[in-house]
Amino acid sequence: MDSAFSSVSLRTKIRMAVALMWALSGLMMLQPKIHSPLFVSDILAPPAEAWQPLGIQRLLQAADTLWLKAPMIWPDVIAALEIGGALVIAWGHNTGRTVASFVLVIWSVIVWGVAEGFGNLFNGTGSLLTGTPGTAFLYAMATLLVIMPSAWWENHQLVYRVRQGLGWLWIMMAGLQGLPGAGFWHGPRLAEVFGLVTMDGSEPSWLQASINDGVMLSFHHPLMTNLFLVLIMLAVGIAWLKRWRYAFGLSLVVMAIIWIVPQACGGIWTGIAPTPGMILPLLIFIAMARDDLMGQQLLSERIQVKPS
């Protein structure tokens, strides 16, 4: 009974968190600057202009062209889709939730391809610091949690898989960060990743100072800085896979620093950020992984105190 109640409670919390995630993203699409050319030049164009496989580059350029045909209309359409989907997920009936979730998953995959260039996974320059594997990809994975079968929640299988997936995600990001061809072991390239793109003057002074410190450190000490990044990402991944008791806290600290400094809080001060960044879906995954971690610790404590 306790286990079943716990799974229902967790599922409801995750569903509401996913709805909040989409509602916030939808509201951000209503920012005035998103209706301006800045959204194309600063958000949509850079992935298309970066080195990409030819097919992906053409896809991104085609999406940019389509957006420019109705730049005043698309943001409102997207906002209506995301906010409407969030409301249905939060308070709709089961069938409505399923339909809304599928629609938002499909929408996320479209955005992942035509706006994010598949999170730079296929051009050899992907890094967690710049948003790889892609915010839209993580939104899709988080939304899929809403429509997972009840049995997967009740037998704890889903939270177990999320914890494992989170661990392997961090390990994969450590591998991408350490790729020699990505250039992160060289000062100019790592400094660019650490802030030369995001530091555009719209951030608060304390954040600009933090970004500048990261840029200078990575430029003058790239080997030390990148080695630390690789090792800390690897440590977070292994901590989740091994059920280390401090995995939750370590994940929060590392993710918060990455989101605040190199990602400049998802660019929320620019007025053209379409989402708060990857922080929201990652927090959902971390919360679920913690539930599996705490459940295992509770089980171990019960076994230890069980009378012989």
mmCIF file of C-alpha atoms in Angstrom:
data_model
loop_
_atom_site.group_PDB
_atom_site.id
_atom_site.type_symbol
_atom_site.label_atom_id
_atom_site.label_comp_id
_atom_site.label_asym_id
_atom_site.label_seq_id
_atom_site.Cartn_x
_atom_site.Cartn_y
_atom_site.Cartn_z
ATOM 1 C CA MET A 1 0.000 0.000 0.000
ATOM 2 C CA ASP A 2 2.791 2.435 0.968
ATOM 3 C CA SER A 3 4.700 1.678 -2.236
ATOM 4 C CA ALA A 4 1.643 2.143 -4.430
ATOM 5 C CA PHE A 5 0.755 5.428 -2.710
ATOM 6 C CA SER A 6 4.330 6.655 -3.088
ATOM 7 C CA SER A 7 4.375 5.875 -6.824
ATOM 8 C CA VAL A 8 1.077 7.699 -7.393
ATOM 9 C CA SER A 9 2.281 10.722 -5.435
ATOM 10 C CA LEU A 10 5.591 10.864 -7.325
ATOM 11 C CA ARG A 11 3.851 10.462 -10.672
ATOM 12 C CA THR A 12 1.509 13.354 -9.898
ATOM 13 C CA LYS A 13 4.389 15.586 -8.837
ATOM 14 C CA ILE A 14 6.360 14.781 -11.977
ATOM 15 C CA ARG A 15 3.308 15.422 -14.166
ATOM 16 C CA MET A 16 2.762 18.828 -12.582
ATOM 17 C CA ALA A 17 6.470 19.639 -12.921
ATOM 18 C CA VAL A 18 6.343 18.783 -16.636
ATOM 19 C CA ALA A 19 3.255 20.990 -17.025
ATOM 20 C CA LEU A 20 5.023 23.869 -15.261
ATOM 21 C CA MET A 21 8.068 23.372 -17.481
ATOM 22 C CA TRP A 22 5.967 23.759 -20.631
ATOM 23 C CA ALA A 23 3.910 26.645 -19.241
ATOM 24 C CA LEU A 24 7.054 28.661 -18.453
ATOM 25 C CA SER A 25 8.472 27.967 -21.900
ATOM 26 C CA GLY A 26 5.222 29.016 -23.528
ATOM 27 C CA LEU A 27 5.135 32.262 -21.572
ATOM 28 C CA MET A 28 8.717 33.022 -22.578
ATOM 29 C CA MET A 29 7.706 32.795 -26.245
ATOM 30 C CA LEU A 30 5.538 35.871 -25.654
ATOM 31 C CA GLN A 31 8.530 38.122 -24.930
ATOM 32 C CA PRO A 32 8.486 41.134 -27.286
ATOM 33 C CA LYS A 33 12.056 40.624 -28.521
ATOM 34 C CA ILE A 34 11.212 37.145 -29.791
ATOM 35 C CA HIS A 35 8.981 38.838 -32.362
ATOM 36 C CA SER A 36 11.985 40.839 -33.600
ATOM 37 C CA PRO A 37 14.871 39.987 -35.969
ATOM 38 C CA LEU A 38 17.091 39.443 -32.894
ATOM 39 C CA PHE A 39 15.489 36.050 -32.342
ATOM 40 C CA VAL A 40 16.624 34.875 -35.754
ATOM 41 C CA SER A 41 20.109 36.393 -35.629
ATOM 42 C CA ASP A 42 20.914 35.372 -32.041
ATOM 43 C CA ILE A 43 18.955 32.136 -31.511
ATOM 44 C CA LEU A 44 18.032 30.472 -34.799
ATOM 45 C CA ALA A 45 20.936 31.459 -37.038
ATOM 46 C CA PRO A 46 23.989 30.381 -34.947
ATOM 47 C CA PRO A 47 23.260 26.612 -35.097
ATOM 48 C CA ALA A 48 22.833 26.859 -38.874
ATOM 49 C CA GLU A 49 26.015 28.897 -39.283
ATOM 50 C CA ALA A 50 28.113 26.561 -37.127
ATOM 51 C CA TRP A 51 29.770 23.600 -38.793
ATOM 52 C CA GLN A 52 27.096 20.979 -39.364
ATOM 53 C CA PRO A 53 26.712 17.981 -41.641
ATOM 54 C CA LEU A 54 25.293 19.227 -44.941
ATOM 55 C CA GLY A 55 21.839 17.693 -44.482
ATOM 56 C CA ILE A 56 21.396 19.188 -41.002
ATOM 57 C CA GLN A 57 22.667 22.581 -42.144
ATOM 58 C CA ARG A 58 20.107 22.715 -44.943
ATOM 59 C CA LEU A 59 17.364 21.693 -42.528
ATOM 60 C CA LEU A 60 18.300 24.506 -40.157
ATOM 61 C CA GLN A 61 18.482 27.062 -42.950
ATOM 62 C CA ALA A 62 15.078 25.988 -44.266
ATOM 63 C CA ALA A 63 13.599 26.425 -40.784
ATOM 64 C CA ASP A 64 15.094 29.914 -40.508
ATOM 65 C CA THR A 65 13.589 30.846 -43.864
ATOM 66 C CA LEU A 66 10.185 29.549 -42.808
ATOM 67 C CA TRP A 67 10.322 31.536 -39.558
ATOM 68 C CA LEU A 68 11.131 34.740 -41.439
ATOM 69 C CA LYS A 69 7.935 34.378 -43.466
ATOM 70 C CA ALA A 70 5.829 35.094 -40.366
ATOM 71 C CA PRO A 71 8.081 36.203 -37.469
ATOM 72 C CA MET A 72 5.228 37.984 -35.699
ATOM 73 C CA ILE A 73 2.894 34.987 -35.804
ATOM 74 C CA TRP A 74 5.063 31.960 -35.011
ATOM 75 C CA PRO A 75 5.872 32.947 -31.392
ATOM 76 C CA ASP A 76 2.175 33.316 -30.531
ATOM 77 C CA VAL A 77 1.298 30.003 -32.195
ATOM 78 C CA ILE A 78 4.071 28.229 -30.303
ATOM 79 C CA ALA A 79 3.068 29.881 -27.026
ATOM 80 C CA ALA A 80 -0.524 28.739 -27.487
ATOM 81 C CA LEU A 81 0.629 25.190 -28.239
ATOM 82 C CA GLU A 82 2.932 24.956 -25.228
ATOM 83 C CA ILE A 83 0.689 26.691 -22.688
ATOM 84 C CA GLY A 84 -2.368 24.789 -23.900
ATOM 85 C CA GLY A 85 -0.496 21.501 -23.692
ATOM 86 C CA ALA A 86 0.694 22.370 -20.186
ATOM 87 C CA LEU A 87 -2.857 23.053 -18.999
ATOM 88 C CA VAL A 88 -4.129 19.763 -20.409
ATOM 89 C CA ILE A 89 -1.262 17.813 -18.841
ATOM 90 C CA ALA A 90 -1.928 19.450 -15.477
ATOM 91 C CA TRP A 91 -5.715 19.275 -15.316
ATOM 92 C CA GLY A 92 -7.000 17.310 -18.310
ATOM 93 C CA HIS A 93 -8.393 13.779 -18.239
ATOM 94 C CA ASN A 94 -6.193 10.772 -19.016
ATOM 95 C CA THR A 95 -6.857 10.699 -22.769
ATOM 96 C CA GLY A 96 -6.281 14.429 -23.071
ATOM 97 C CA ARG A 97 -3.016 14.181 -21.154
ATOM 98 C CA THR A 98 -1.815 11.415 -23.433
ATOM 99 C CA VAL A 99 -2.669 13.342 -26.593
ATOM 100 C CA ALA A 100 -1.148 16.581 -25.297
ATOM 101 C CA SER A 101 2.012 14.783 -24.210
ATOM 102 C CA PHE A 102 2.441 13.097 -27.595
ATOM 103 C CA VAL A 103 1.931 16.413 -29.391
ATOM 104 C CA LEU A 104 4.530 18.141 -27.212
ATOM 105 C CA VAL A 105 6.980 15.265 -27.650
ATOM 106 C CA ILE A 106 6.642 15.524 -31.435
ATOM 107 C CA TRP A 107 7.022 19.299 -31.208
ATOM 108 C CA SER A 108 10.159 18.880 -29.088
ATOM 109 C CA VAL A 109 11.723 16.542 -31.640
ATOM 110 C CA ILE A 110 10.971 19.047 -34.415
ATOM 111 C CA VAL A 111 12.580 21.871 -32.432
ATOM 112 C CA TRP A 112 15.541 19.654 -31.576
ATOM 113 C CA GLY A 113 16.213 19.119 -35.273
ATOM 114 C CA VAL A 114 15.254 22.349 -37.031
ATOM 115 C CA ALA A 115 16.252 24.861 -34.329
ATOM 116 C CA GLU A 116 18.946 23.189 -32.219
ATOM 117 C CA GLY A 117 20.733 21.156 -34.875
ATOM 118 C CA PHE A 118 20.206 18.001 -32.818
ATOM 119 C CA GLY A 119 22.094 19.567 -29.924
ATOM 120 C CA ASN A 120 25.392 19.577 -31.865
ATOM 121 C CA LEU A 121 25.638 15.837 -31.369
ATOM 122 C CA PHE A 122 26.677 15.252 -34.974
ATOM 123 C CA ASN A 123 29.229 17.983 -35.599
ATOM 124 C CA GLY A 124 31.888 16.982 -33.071
ATOM 125 C CA THR A 125 31.603 20.174 -31.010
ATOM 126 C CA GLY A 126 28.893 19.217 -28.529
ATOM 127 C CA SER A 127 29.310 20.106 -24.872
ATOM 128 C CA LEU A 128 27.037 20.178 -21.857
ATOM 129 C CA LEU A 129 28.292 23.723 -21.306
ATOM 130 C CA THR A 130 26.613 24.855 -24.533
ATOM 131 C CA GLY A 131 23.446 22.782 -24.202
ATOM 132 C CA THR A 132 24.241 19.365 -25.654
ATOM 133 C CA PRO A 133 22.367 16.985 -26.019
ATOM 134 C CA GLY A 134 19.783 19.718 -26.626
ATOM 135 C CA THR A 135 17.151 21.399 -24.486
ATOM 136 C CA ALA A 136 14.329 20.217 -26.735
ATOM 137 C CA PHE A 137 15.573 16.623 -26.512
ATOM 138 C CA LEU A 138 15.458 16.782 -22.715
ATOM 139 C CA TYR A 139 11.994 18.353 -22.862
ATOM 140 C CA ALA A 140 10.825 15.411 -24.973
ATOM 141 C CA MET A 141 12.280 12.862 -22.565
ATOM 142 C CA ALA A 142 10.697 14.603 -19.560
ATOM 143 C CA THR A 143 7.312 14.773 -21.302
ATOM 144 C CA LEU A 144 7.427 11.064 -22.097
ATOM 145 C CA LEU A 145 7.346 10.404 -18.348
ATOM 146 C CA VAL A 146 3.728 11.594 -18.285
ATOM 147 C CA ILE A 147 2.554 8.785 -20.575
ATOM 148 C CA MET A 148 4.596 5.909 -19.188
ATOM 149 C CA PRO A 149 2.448 2.901 -18.120
ATOM 150 C CA SER A 150 1.226 2.886 -14.524
ATOM 151 C CA ALA A 151 2.865 -0.482 -13.926
ATOM 152 C CA TRP A 152 6.287 1.048 -14.591
ATOM 153 C CA TRP A 153 5.685 3.554 -11.806
ATOM 154 C CA GLU A 154 4.236 1.058 -9.350
ATOM 155 C CA ASN A 155 7.068 -1.466 -9.612
ATOM 156 C CA HIS A 156 9.684 1.314 -9.412
ATOM 157 C CA GLN A 157 11.081 0.342 -12.815
ATOM 158 C CA LEU A 158 10.765 3.823 -14.295
ATOM 159 C CA VAL A 159 12.604 5.709 -11.565
ATOM 160 C CA TYR A 160 15.315 3.042 -11.662
ATOM 161 C CA ARG A 161 15.742 3.538 -15.433
ATOM 162 C CA VAL A 162 15.751 7.327 -15.063
ATOM 163 C CA ARG A 163 18.545 7.101 -12.500
ATOM 164 C CA GLN A 164 20.562 4.887 -14.811
ATOM 165 C CA GLY A 165 19.867 7.111 -17.801
ATOM 166 C CA LEU A 166 20.912 10.194 -15.848
ATOM 167 C CA GLY A 167 24.165 8.517 -14.893
ATOM 168 C CA TRP A 168 24.995 7.528 -18.457
ATOM 169 C CA LEU A 169 24.046 10.995 -19.712
ATOM 170 C CA TRP A 170 26.663 12.599 -17.478
ATOM 171 C CA ILE A 171 29.250 10.020 -18.557
ATOM 172 C CA MET A 172 28.453 10.683 -22.228
ATOM 173 C CA MET A 173 28.821 14.419 -21.639
ATOM 174 C CA ALA A 174 32.214 13.782 -20.008
ATOM 175 C CA GLY A 175 33.243 11.849 -23.127
ATOM 176 C CA LEU A 176 32.169 14.664 -25.454
ATOM 177 C CA GLN A 177 33.960 17.229 -23.292
ATOM 178 C CA GLY A 178 37.163 15.215 -23.557
ATOM 179 C CA LEU A 179 37.109 14.599 -27.322
ATOM 180 C CA PRO A 180 40.416 15.871 -28.773
ATOM 181 C CA GLY A 181 38.759 17.000 -32.005
ATOM 182 C CA ALA A 182 36.276 19.244 -30.181
ATOM 183 C CA GLY A 183 39.051 21.675 -29.281
ATOM 184 C CA PHE A 184 38.158 22.020 -25.611
ATOM 185 C CA TRP A 185 41.754 21.336 -24.560
ATOM 186 C CA HIS A 186 42.816 24.608 -26.208
ATOM 187 C CA GLY A 187 42.378 28.004 -24.572
ATOM 188 C CA PRO A 188 40.605 29.986 -27.313
ATOM 189 C CA ARG A 189 38.033 27.286 -27.990
ATOM 190 C CA LEU A 190 37.269 26.545 -24.327
ATOM 191 C CA ALA A 191 37.084 30.260 -23.537
ATOM 192 C CA GLU A 192 34.544 30.710 -26.326
ATOM 193 C CA VAL A 193 32.412 27.920 -24.882
ATOM 194 C CA PHE A 194 32.730 29.421 -21.435
ATOM 195 C CA GLY A 195 31.228 32.754 -22.228
ATOM 196 C CA LEU A 196 32.212 34.709 -25.281
ATOM 197 C CA VAL A 197 28.890 33.822 -26.891
ATOM 198 C CA THR A 198 26.580 34.319 -23.905
ATOM 199 C CA MET A 199 28.227 37.433 -22.416
ATOM 200 C CA ASP A 200 26.386 40.069 -24.449
ATOM 201 C CA GLY A 201 25.912 42.722 -21.795
ATOM 202 C CA SER A 202 22.360 41.863 -20.790
ATOM 203 C CA GLU A 203 23.378 39.802 -17.758
ATOM 204 C CA PRO A 204 23.654 41.284 -14.233
ATOM 205 C CA SER A 205 27.102 42.533 -13.268
ATOM 206 C CA TRP A 206 27.753 39.641 -10.873
ATOM 207 C CA LEU A 207 27.001 37.140 -13.640
ATOM 208 C CA GLN A 208 29.137 38.982 -16.167
ATOM 209 C CA ALA A 209 32.002 38.925 -13.662
ATOM 210 C CA SER A 210 31.565 35.177 -13.098
ATOM 211 C CA ILE A 211 31.469 34.492 -16.838
ATOM 212 C CA ASN A 212 34.550 36.638 -17.363
ATOM 213 C CA ASP A 213 36.406 34.704 -14.661
ATOM 214 C CA GLY A 214 35.487 31.462 -16.389
ATOM 215 C CA VAL A 215 36.664 32.802 -19.738
ATOM 216 C CA MET A 216 40.016 33.928 -18.347
ATOM 217 C CA LEU A 217 40.597 30.703 -16.423
ATOM 218 C CA SER A 218 39.772 28.505 -19.400
ATOM 219 C CA PHE A 219 41.846 30.633 -21.778
ATOM 220 C CA HIS A 220 44.999 30.638 -19.643
ATOM 221 C CA HIS A 221 44.655 27.135 -18.130
ATOM 222 C CA PRO A 222 42.693 25.059 -20.662
ATOM 223 C CA LEU A 223 44.201 21.681 -19.789
ATOM 224 C CA MET A 224 43.508 22.043 -16.074
ATOM 225 C CA THR A 225 40.031 23.504 -16.611
ATOM 226 C CA ASN A 226 38.871 20.948 -19.153
ATOM 227 C CA LEU A 227 40.334 18.046 -17.201
ATOM 228 C CA PHE A 228 38.382 19.211 -14.167
ATOM 229 C CA LEU A 229 35.192 19.441 -16.246
ATOM 230 C CA VAL A 230 35.656 15.948 -17.641
ATOM 231 C CA LEU A 231 36.393 14.442 -14.229
ATOM 232 C CA ILE A 232 33.507 16.165 -12.423
ATOM 233 C CA MET A 233 30.997 15.091 -15.095
ATOM 234 C CA LEU A 234 32.380 11.566 -14.931
ATOM 235 C CA ALA A 235 32.129 11.616 -11.133
ATOM 236 C CA VAL A 236 28.461 12.697 -11.235
ATOM 237 C CA GLY A 237 27.614 9.932 -13.703
ATOM 238 C CA ILE A 238 29.382 7.225 -11.718
ATOM 239 C CA ALA A 239 27.832 8.513 -8.490
ATOM 240 C CA TRP A 240 24.329 7.937 -9.886
ATOM 241 C CA LEU A 241 25.155 4.518 -11.334
ATOM 242 C CA LYS A 242 26.752 3.390 -8.067
ATOM 243 C CA ARG A 243 23.961 4.913 -5.934
ATOM 244 C CA TRP A 244 26.413 7.083 -4.023
ATOM 245 C CA ARG A 245 24.494 8.870 -1.276
ATOM 246 C CA TYR A 246 25.825 12.290 -2.312
ATOM 247 C CA ALA A 247 24.903 11.927 -5.994
ATOM 248 C CA PHE A 248 21.856 14.161 -5.619
ATOM 249 C CA GLY A 249 23.690 17.068 -3.996
ATOM 250 C CA LEU A 250 26.660 16.800 -6.335
ATOM 251 C CA SER A 251 24.359 16.862 -9.377
ATOM 252 C CA LEU A 252 22.537 19.948 -8.149
ATOM 253 C CA VAL A 253 25.754 21.863 -7.470
ATOM 254 C CA VAL A 254 27.437 20.969 -10.764
ATOM 255 C CA MET A 255 24.309 21.555 -12.843
ATOM 256 C CA ALA A 256 23.620 24.874 -11.136
ATOM 257 C CA ILE A 257 27.154 26.127 -11.822
ATOM 258 C CA ILE A 258 26.994 25.065 -15.474
ATOM 259 C CA TRP A 259 23.562 26.635 -15.941
ATOM 260 C CA ILE A 260 24.518 29.885 -14.220
ATOM 261 C CA VAL A 261 27.992 30.563 -15.624
ATOM 262 C CA PRO A 262 28.670 29.183 -19.141
ATOM 263 C CA GLN A 263 24.943 29.022 -19.984
ATOM 264 C CA ALA A 264 24.229 32.442 -18.390
ATOM 265 C CA CYS A 265 21.074 31.107 -16.716
ATOM 266 C CA GLY A 266 19.734 29.930 -20.048
ATOM 267 C CA GLY A 267 19.985 33.462 -21.426
ATOM 268 C CA ILE A 268 16.848 34.529 -19.555
ATOM 269 C CA TRP A 269 18.079 38.146 -19.282
ATOM 270 C CA THR A 270 18.413 38.556 -23.039
ATOM 271 C CA GLY A 271 14.657 38.681 -23.636
ATOM 272 C CA ILE A 272 14.945 36.288 -26.576
ATOM 273 C CA ALA A 273 15.489 32.966 -24.802
ATOM 274 C CA PRO A 274 12.634 30.609 -25.800
ATOM 275 C CA THR A 275 13.101 28.469 -22.672
ATOM 276 C CA PRO A 276 14.947 28.717 -19.341
ATOM 277 C CA GLY A 277 17.350 26.133 -20.775
ATOM 278 C CA MET A 278 18.002 22.543 -19.818
ATOM 279 C CA ILE A 279 17.757 23.182 -16.075
ATOM 280 C CA LEU A 280 14.029 22.328 -15.762
ATOM 281 C CA PRO A 281 14.009 18.854 -17.365
ATOM 282 C CA LEU A 282 17.272 17.989 -15.641
ATOM 283 C CA LEU A 283 15.776 18.922 -12.272
ATOM 284 C CA ILE A 284 12.863 16.579 -13.035
ATOM 285 C CA PHE A 285 15.258 13.729 -13.837
ATOM 286 C CA ILE A 286 17.377 14.459 -10.764
ATOM 287 C CA ALA A 287 14.270 14.422 -8.533
ATOM 288 C CA MET A 288 13.217 11.038 -9.921
ATOM 289 C CA ALA A 289 16.717 9.619 -9.620
ATOM 290 C CA ARG A 290 16.829 10.797 -6.003
ATOM 291 C CA ASP A 291 13.581 8.927 -5.333
ATOM 292 C CA ASP A 292 15.238 5.712 -6.515
ATOM 293 C CA LEU A 293 18.329 6.531 -4.463
ATOM 294 C CA MET A 294 16.320 7.174 -1.303
ATOM 295 C CA GLY A 295 14.186 4.091 -1.864
ATOM 296 C CA GLN A 296 17.264 1.886 -2.058
ATOM 297 C CA GLN A 297 18.735 3.459 1.079
ATOM 298 C CA LEU A 298 15.460 2.910 2.960
ATOM 299 C CA LEU A 299 15.391 -0.716 1.850
ATOM 300 C CA SER A 300 18.962 -1.202 3.056
ATOM 301 C CA GLU A 301 18.131 0.319 6.446
ATOM 302 C CA ARG A 302 15.125 -1.983 6.830
ATOM 303 C CA ILE A 303 17.262 -5.011 6.049
ATOM 304 C CA GLN A 304 19.881 -3.925 8.593
ATOM 305 C CA VAL A 305 17.363 -3.516 11.426
ATOM 306 C CA LYS A 306 15.382 -6.658 10.580
ATOM 307 C CA PRO A 307 15.524 -9.019 13.579
ATOM 308 C CA SER A 308 17.319 -12.290 12.981
#
